[in-house]
């Protein structure tokens, strides 16, 4: 039986700097938790992804995402400029620019990537030293409530995202630790704690 680590597990401190990848199902609150880290822990560098989707209300270009067109995205892929990228919800493309991540780690800063499951798998292959954290909802019912409640997608898009979320929930065992996002500030602090004393990986 596999042994899944949670933030409650005791472990020896890991070498610094550390790269943590935060992923989880749609609408679980990855962006909100990452925003909390940005606000309360400026010592942690947070990657800003590129995306071909349109901004949602309140999103700021260069802060929440770099909003680019398909041609610009294609150029980044062709030039090897992305650490990871994926088509999300069968619609827009998302990716992590590699150069800023390399610069942050080289400078000794702890770095956080808030990305999707496909991207997390790519980072695991290309940077095996990365520590992968799965952000889970308290329940699937709560995940549905959050997705419907934010009101940023139509009914067809919500159904696509929920279909994807069901599959994403099955990937939790691939991650090094799980944080249940019952309360944003608590999840934020649990995530930050992992930078200094995370759980070592278990293959048992």
mmCIF file of C-alpha atoms in Angstrom:
data_model
loop_
_atom_site.group_PDB
_atom_site.id
_atom_site.type_symbol
_atom_site.label_atom_id
_atom_site.label_comp_id
_atom_site.label_asym_id
_atom_site.label_seq_id
_atom_site.Cartn_x
_atom_site.Cartn_y
_atom_site.Cartn_z
ATOM 1 C CA UNK A 1 0.000 0.000 0.000
ATOM 2 C CA UNK A 2 1.323 3.419 -0.900
ATOM 3 C CA UNK A 3 2.058 5.929 1.806
ATOM 4 C CA UNK A 4 0.833 9.421 0.958
ATOM 5 C CA UNK A 5 2.571 12.227 2.790
ATOM 6 C CA UNK A 6 0.662 15.167 4.201
ATOM 7 C CA UNK A 7 1.879 18.409 5.721
ATOM 8 C CA UNK A 8 1.381 16.918 9.179
ATOM 9 C CA UNK A 9 4.226 14.422 8.658
ATOM 10 C CA UNK A 10 7.537 15.098 10.378
ATOM 11 C CA UNK A 11 10.615 15.227 8.187
ATOM 12 C CA UNK A 12 14.145 16.570 8.071
ATOM 13 C CA UNK A 13 14.643 19.951 6.400
ATOM 14 C CA UNK A 14 15.415 19.771 2.689
ATOM 15 C CA UNK A 15 18.150 21.660 0.904
ATOM 16 C CA UNK A 16 17.444 25.255 -0.071
ATOM 17 C CA UNK A 17 16.552 26.704 -2.520
ATOM 18 C CA UNK A 18 13.468 24.627 -3.137
ATOM 19 C CA UNK A 19 11.056 24.475 -6.007
ATOM 20 C CA UNK A 20 7.469 23.657 -5.053
ATOM 21 C CA UNK A 21 4.807 22.895 -7.625
ATOM 22 C CA UNK A 22 1.206 23.470 -6.522
ATOM 23 C CA UNK A 23 -1.437 21.700 -8.580
ATOM 24 C CA UNK A 24 -4.923 20.307 -8.160
ATOM 25 C CA UNK A 25 -8.346 20.118 -9.771
ATOM 26 C CA UNK A 26 -10.066 23.086 -11.339
ATOM 27 C CA UNK A 27 -11.740 25.544 -8.930
ATOM 28 C CA UNK A 28 -9.918 24.109 -5.900
ATOM 29 C CA UNK A 29 -8.404 27.524 -5.196
ATOM 30 C CA UNK A 30 -4.813 27.215 -6.443
ATOM 31 C CA UNK A 31 -4.710 30.826 -7.584
ATOM 32 C CA UNK A 32 -6.229 32.093 -4.342
ATOM 33 C CA UNK A 33 -3.729 30.185 -2.222
ATOM 34 C CA UNK A 34 -0.847 31.400 -4.403
ATOM 35 C CA UNK A 35 -2.139 34.981 -4.062
ATOM 36 C CA UNK A 36 -2.127 34.557 -0.282
ATOM 37 C CA UNK A 37 1.499 33.424 -0.412
ATOM 38 C CA UNK A 38 2.368 36.432 -2.597
ATOM 39 C CA UNK A 39 0.702 38.829 -0.157
ATOM 40 C CA UNK A 40 2.041 37.449 3.115
ATOM 41 C CA UNK A 41 5.364 35.884 2.093
ATOM 42 C CA UNK A 42 7.181 38.175 -0.362
ATOM 43 C CA UNK A 43 10.380 36.195 0.236
ATOM 44 C CA UNK A 44 8.908 33.426 -1.936
ATOM 45 C CA UNK A 45 9.186 33.955 -5.673
ATOM 46 C CA UNK A 46 6.030 32.998 -7.582
ATOM 47 C CA UNK A 47 6.086 32.190 -11.272
ATOM 48 C CA UNK A 48 3.642 34.004 -13.545
ATOM 49 C CA UNK A 49 2.311 31.684 -16.249
ATOM 50 C CA UNK A 50 1.554 32.586 -19.830
ATOM 51 C CA UNK A 51 -1.847 31.751 -21.280
ATOM 52 C CA UNK A 52 -3.752 32.153 -24.514
ATOM 53 C CA UNK A 53 -7.112 32.564 -22.795
ATOM 54 C CA UNK A 54 -8.775 35.922 -22.270
ATOM 55 C CA UNK A 55 -8.463 37.645 -18.884
ATOM 56 C CA UNK A 56 -11.258 37.100 -16.383
ATOM 57 C CA UNK A 57 -12.757 40.122 -14.617
ATOM 58 C CA UNK A 58 -10.201 41.602 -12.230
ATOM 59 C CA UNK A 59 -7.186 39.788 -13.658
ATOM 60 C CA UNK A 60 -4.116 41.893 -14.409
ATOM 61 C CA UNK A 61 -1.720 41.131 -17.255
ATOM 62 C CA UNK A 62 1.745 40.382 -15.884
ATOM 63 C CA UNK A 63 0.474 39.808 -12.355
ATOM 64 C CA UNK A 64 -2.050 36.988 -12.544
ATOM 65 C CA UNK A 65 -0.919 35.767 -15.976
ATOM 66 C CA UNK A 66 0.907 36.976 -19.049
ATOM 67 C CA UNK A 67 -1.906 37.002 -21.616
ATOM 68 C CA UNK A 68 -0.471 36.260 -25.051
ATOM 69 C CA UNK A 69 -1.770 35.156 -28.442
ATOM 70 C CA UNK A 70 -1.290 31.789 -30.146
ATOM 71 C CA UNK A 71 1.584 32.995 -32.321
ATOM 72 C CA UNK A 72 3.510 34.218 -29.278
ATOM 73 C CA UNK A 73 2.855 30.931 -27.489
ATOM 74 C CA UNK A 74 4.063 28.960 -30.515
ATOM 75 C CA UNK A 75 7.265 31.007 -30.548
ATOM 76 C CA UNK A 76 7.967 30.215 -26.896
ATOM 77 C CA UNK A 77 7.564 26.491 -27.586
ATOM 78 C CA UNK A 78 9.788 26.635 -30.661
ATOM 79 C CA UNK A 79 12.530 28.500 -28.777
ATOM 80 C CA UNK A 80 12.475 26.144 -25.765
ATOM 81 C CA UNK A 81 11.256 28.972 -23.579
ATOM 82 C CA UNK A 82 8.689 26.976 -21.594
ATOM 83 C CA UNK A 83 9.450 24.669 -18.677
ATOM 84 C CA UNK A 84 6.037 23.108 -19.173
ATOM 85 C CA UNK A 85 2.878 23.768 -21.128
ATOM 86 C CA UNK A 86 -0.503 22.180 -21.706
ATOM 87 C CA UNK A 87 -3.895 22.612 -23.289
ATOM 88 C CA UNK A 88 -6.323 22.995 -20.377
ATOM 89 C CA UNK A 89 -10.023 22.075 -20.511
ATOM 90 C CA UNK A 90 -9.672 21.440 -24.256
ATOM 91 C CA UNK A 91 -9.454 25.176 -24.774
ATOM 92 C CA UNK A 92 -6.658 27.630 -23.924
ATOM 93 C CA UNK A 93 -2.959 26.859 -23.537
ATOM 94 C CA UNK A 94 -0.993 27.600 -20.381
ATOM 95 C CA UNK A 95 2.752 27.450 -19.788
ATOM 96 C CA UNK A 96 5.581 28.347 -17.422
ATOM 97 C CA UNK A 97 8.408 30.500 -18.824
ATOM 98 C CA UNK A 98 11.644 28.695 -17.921
ATOM 99 C CA UNK A 99 14.139 31.575 -17.713
ATOM 100 C CA UNK A 100 12.522 33.351 -14.720
ATOM 101 C CA UNK A 101 12.367 30.049 -12.795
ATOM 102 C CA UNK A 102 16.048 29.364 -13.453
ATOM 103 C CA UNK A 103 16.983 32.892 -12.366
ATOM 104 C CA UNK A 104 14.998 32.663 -9.139
ATOM 105 C CA UNK A 105 16.530 29.322 -8.171
ATOM 106 C CA UNK A 106 20.037 30.471 -9.105
ATOM 107 C CA UNK A 107 19.631 33.489 -6.829
ATOM 108 C CA UNK A 108 18.735 31.228 -3.905
ATOM 109 C CA UNK A 109 15.065 32.172 -3.655
ATOM 110 C CA UNK A 110 12.401 29.568 -2.849
ATOM 111 C CA UNK A 111 10.159 29.305 -5.898
ATOM 112 C CA UNK A 112 6.506 28.373 -6.296
ATOM 113 C CA UNK A 113 4.810 27.232 -9.495
ATOM 114 C CA UNK A 114 0.993 27.200 -9.475
ATOM 115 C CA UNK A 115 0.079 25.081 -12.481
ATOM 116 C CA UNK A 116 -2.192 22.299 -13.685
ATOM 117 C CA UNK A 117 -1.721 18.542 -13.414
ATOM 118 C CA UNK A 118 -0.287 18.110 -16.923
ATOM 119 C CA UNK A 119 2.288 20.797 -16.222
ATOM 120 C CA UNK A 120 3.216 19.298 -12.860
ATOM 121 C CA UNK A 121 4.015 16.001 -14.551
ATOM 122 C CA UNK A 122 6.270 17.755 -17.055
ATOM 123 C CA UNK A 123 8.120 19.600 -14.285
ATOM 124 C CA UNK A 124 8.640 16.295 -12.457
ATOM 125 C CA UNK A 125 10.372 14.940 -15.574
ATOM 126 C CA UNK A 126 12.482 18.020 -16.277
ATOM 127 C CA UNK A 127 13.245 19.072 -12.693
ATOM 128 C CA UNK A 128 13.055 15.934 -10.541
ATOM 129 C CA UNK A 129 14.176 17.907 -7.500
ATOM 130 C CA UNK A 130 10.817 19.738 -7.506
ATOM 131 C CA UNK A 131 8.441 18.972 -4.645
ATOM 132 C CA UNK A 132 4.878 18.421 -5.875
ATOM 133 C CA UNK A 133 1.944 19.469 -3.687
ATOM 134 C CA UNK A 134 -1.636 18.457 -4.462
ATOM 135 C CA UNK A 135 -4.244 21.000 -3.362
ATOM 136 C CA UNK A 136 -7.436 19.068 -2.633
ATOM 137 C CA UNK A 137 -10.984 20.257 -1.923
ATOM 138 C CA UNK A 138 -12.707 19.205 1.315
ATOM 139 C CA UNK A 139 -15.063 17.182 -0.901
ATOM 140 C CA UNK A 140 -16.108 16.954 -4.539
ATOM 141 C CA UNK A 141 -19.457 18.521 -3.620
ATOM 142 C CA UNK A 142 -17.591 21.550 -2.284
ATOM 143 C CA UNK A 143 -15.518 21.704 -5.461
ATOM 144 C CA UNK A 144 -18.697 21.866 -7.546
ATOM 145 C CA UNK A 145 -20.082 24.586 -5.268
ATOM 146 C CA UNK A 146 -16.943 26.692 -5.705
ATOM 147 C CA UNK A 147 -16.930 26.308 -9.457
ATOM 148 C CA UNK A 148 -20.592 27.282 -9.790
ATOM 149 C CA UNK A 149 -20.245 30.042 -7.214
ATOM 150 C CA UNK A 150 -17.461 31.936 -8.915
ATOM 151 C CA UNK A 151 -19.690 32.461 -11.961
ATOM 152 C CA UNK A 152 -16.896 32.883 -14.492
ATOM 153 C CA UNK A 153 -17.928 30.033 -16.813
ATOM 154 C CA UNK A 154 -21.100 29.130 -18.671
ATOM 155 C CA UNK A 155 -22.879 25.834 -18.095
ATOM 156 C CA UNK A 156 -21.088 24.012 -20.932
ATOM 157 C CA UNK A 157 -17.678 25.203 -19.735
ATOM 158 C CA UNK A 158 -18.509 24.207 -16.143
ATOM 159 C CA UNK A 159 -19.357 20.690 -17.293
ATOM 160 C CA UNK A 160 -16.055 20.432 -19.177
ATOM 161 C CA UNK A 161 -14.151 21.597 -16.121
ATOM 162 C CA UNK A 162 -15.966 19.203 -13.807
ATOM 163 C CA UNK A 163 -15.211 16.326 -16.153
ATOM 164 C CA UNK A 164 -11.553 17.293 -16.041
ATOM 165 C CA UNK A 165 -11.656 17.714 -12.241
ATOM 166 C CA UNK A 166 -12.955 14.173 -11.736
ATOM 167 C CA UNK A 167 -9.929 12.835 -13.597
ATOM 168 C CA UNK A 168 -7.532 15.202 -11.836
ATOM 169 C CA UNK A 169 -8.697 14.047 -8.411
ATOM 170 C CA UNK A 170 -7.430 10.557 -9.250
ATOM 171 C CA UNK A 171 -3.859 11.843 -9.613
ATOM 172 C CA UNK A 172 -3.365 12.769 -5.950
ATOM 173 C CA UNK A 173 -1.144 9.741 -5.302
ATOM 174 C CA UNK A 174 1.421 11.078 -7.792
ATOM 175 C CA UNK A 175 2.223 14.001 -5.494
ATOM 176 C CA UNK A 176 4.667 14.313 -2.603
ATOM 177 C CA UNK A 177 2.214 15.983 -0.223
ATOM 178 C CA UNK A 178 -1.449 16.937 -0.027
ATOM 179 C CA UNK A 179 -2.990 20.083 1.420
ATOM 180 C CA UNK A 180 -6.765 20.206 1.870
ATOM 181 C CA UNK A 181 -7.994 23.697 1.046
ATOM 182 C CA UNK A 182 -10.674 24.109 3.692
ATOM 183 C CA UNK A 183 -9.415 27.565 4.670
ATOM 184 C CA UNK A 184 -7.247 29.646 2.338
ATOM 185 C CA UNK A 185 -4.976 31.203 4.969
ATOM 186 C CA UNK A 186 -4.376 27.842 6.647
ATOM 187 C CA UNK A 187 -3.593 26.193 3.310
ATOM 188 C CA UNK A 188 -1.269 29.092 2.496
ATOM 189 C CA UNK A 189 0.709 28.687 5.715
ATOM 190 C CA UNK A 190 0.897 24.912 5.342
ATOM 191 C CA UNK A 191 2.316 25.409 1.863
ATOM 192 C CA UNK A 192 4.898 27.929 3.071
ATOM 193 C CA UNK A 193 5.935 25.562 5.885
ATOM 194 C CA UNK A 194 6.911 22.979 3.285
ATOM 195 C CA UNK A 195 9.690 25.222 1.997
ATOM 196 C CA UNK A 196 11.659 24.710 5.211
ATOM 197 C CA UNK A 197 10.511 21.300 6.440
ATOM 198 C CA UNK A 198 8.677 19.297 3.818
ATOM 199 C CA UNK A 199 8.020 15.576 3.778
ATOM 200 C CA UNK A 200 10.523 13.426 1.950
ATOM 201 C CA UNK A 201 9.171 11.361 -0.908
ATOM 202 C CA UNK A 202 7.978 7.863 -0.233
ATOM 203 C CA UNK A 203 7.941 5.045 -2.764
ATOM 204 C CA UNK A 204 6.518 2.459 -0.420
#
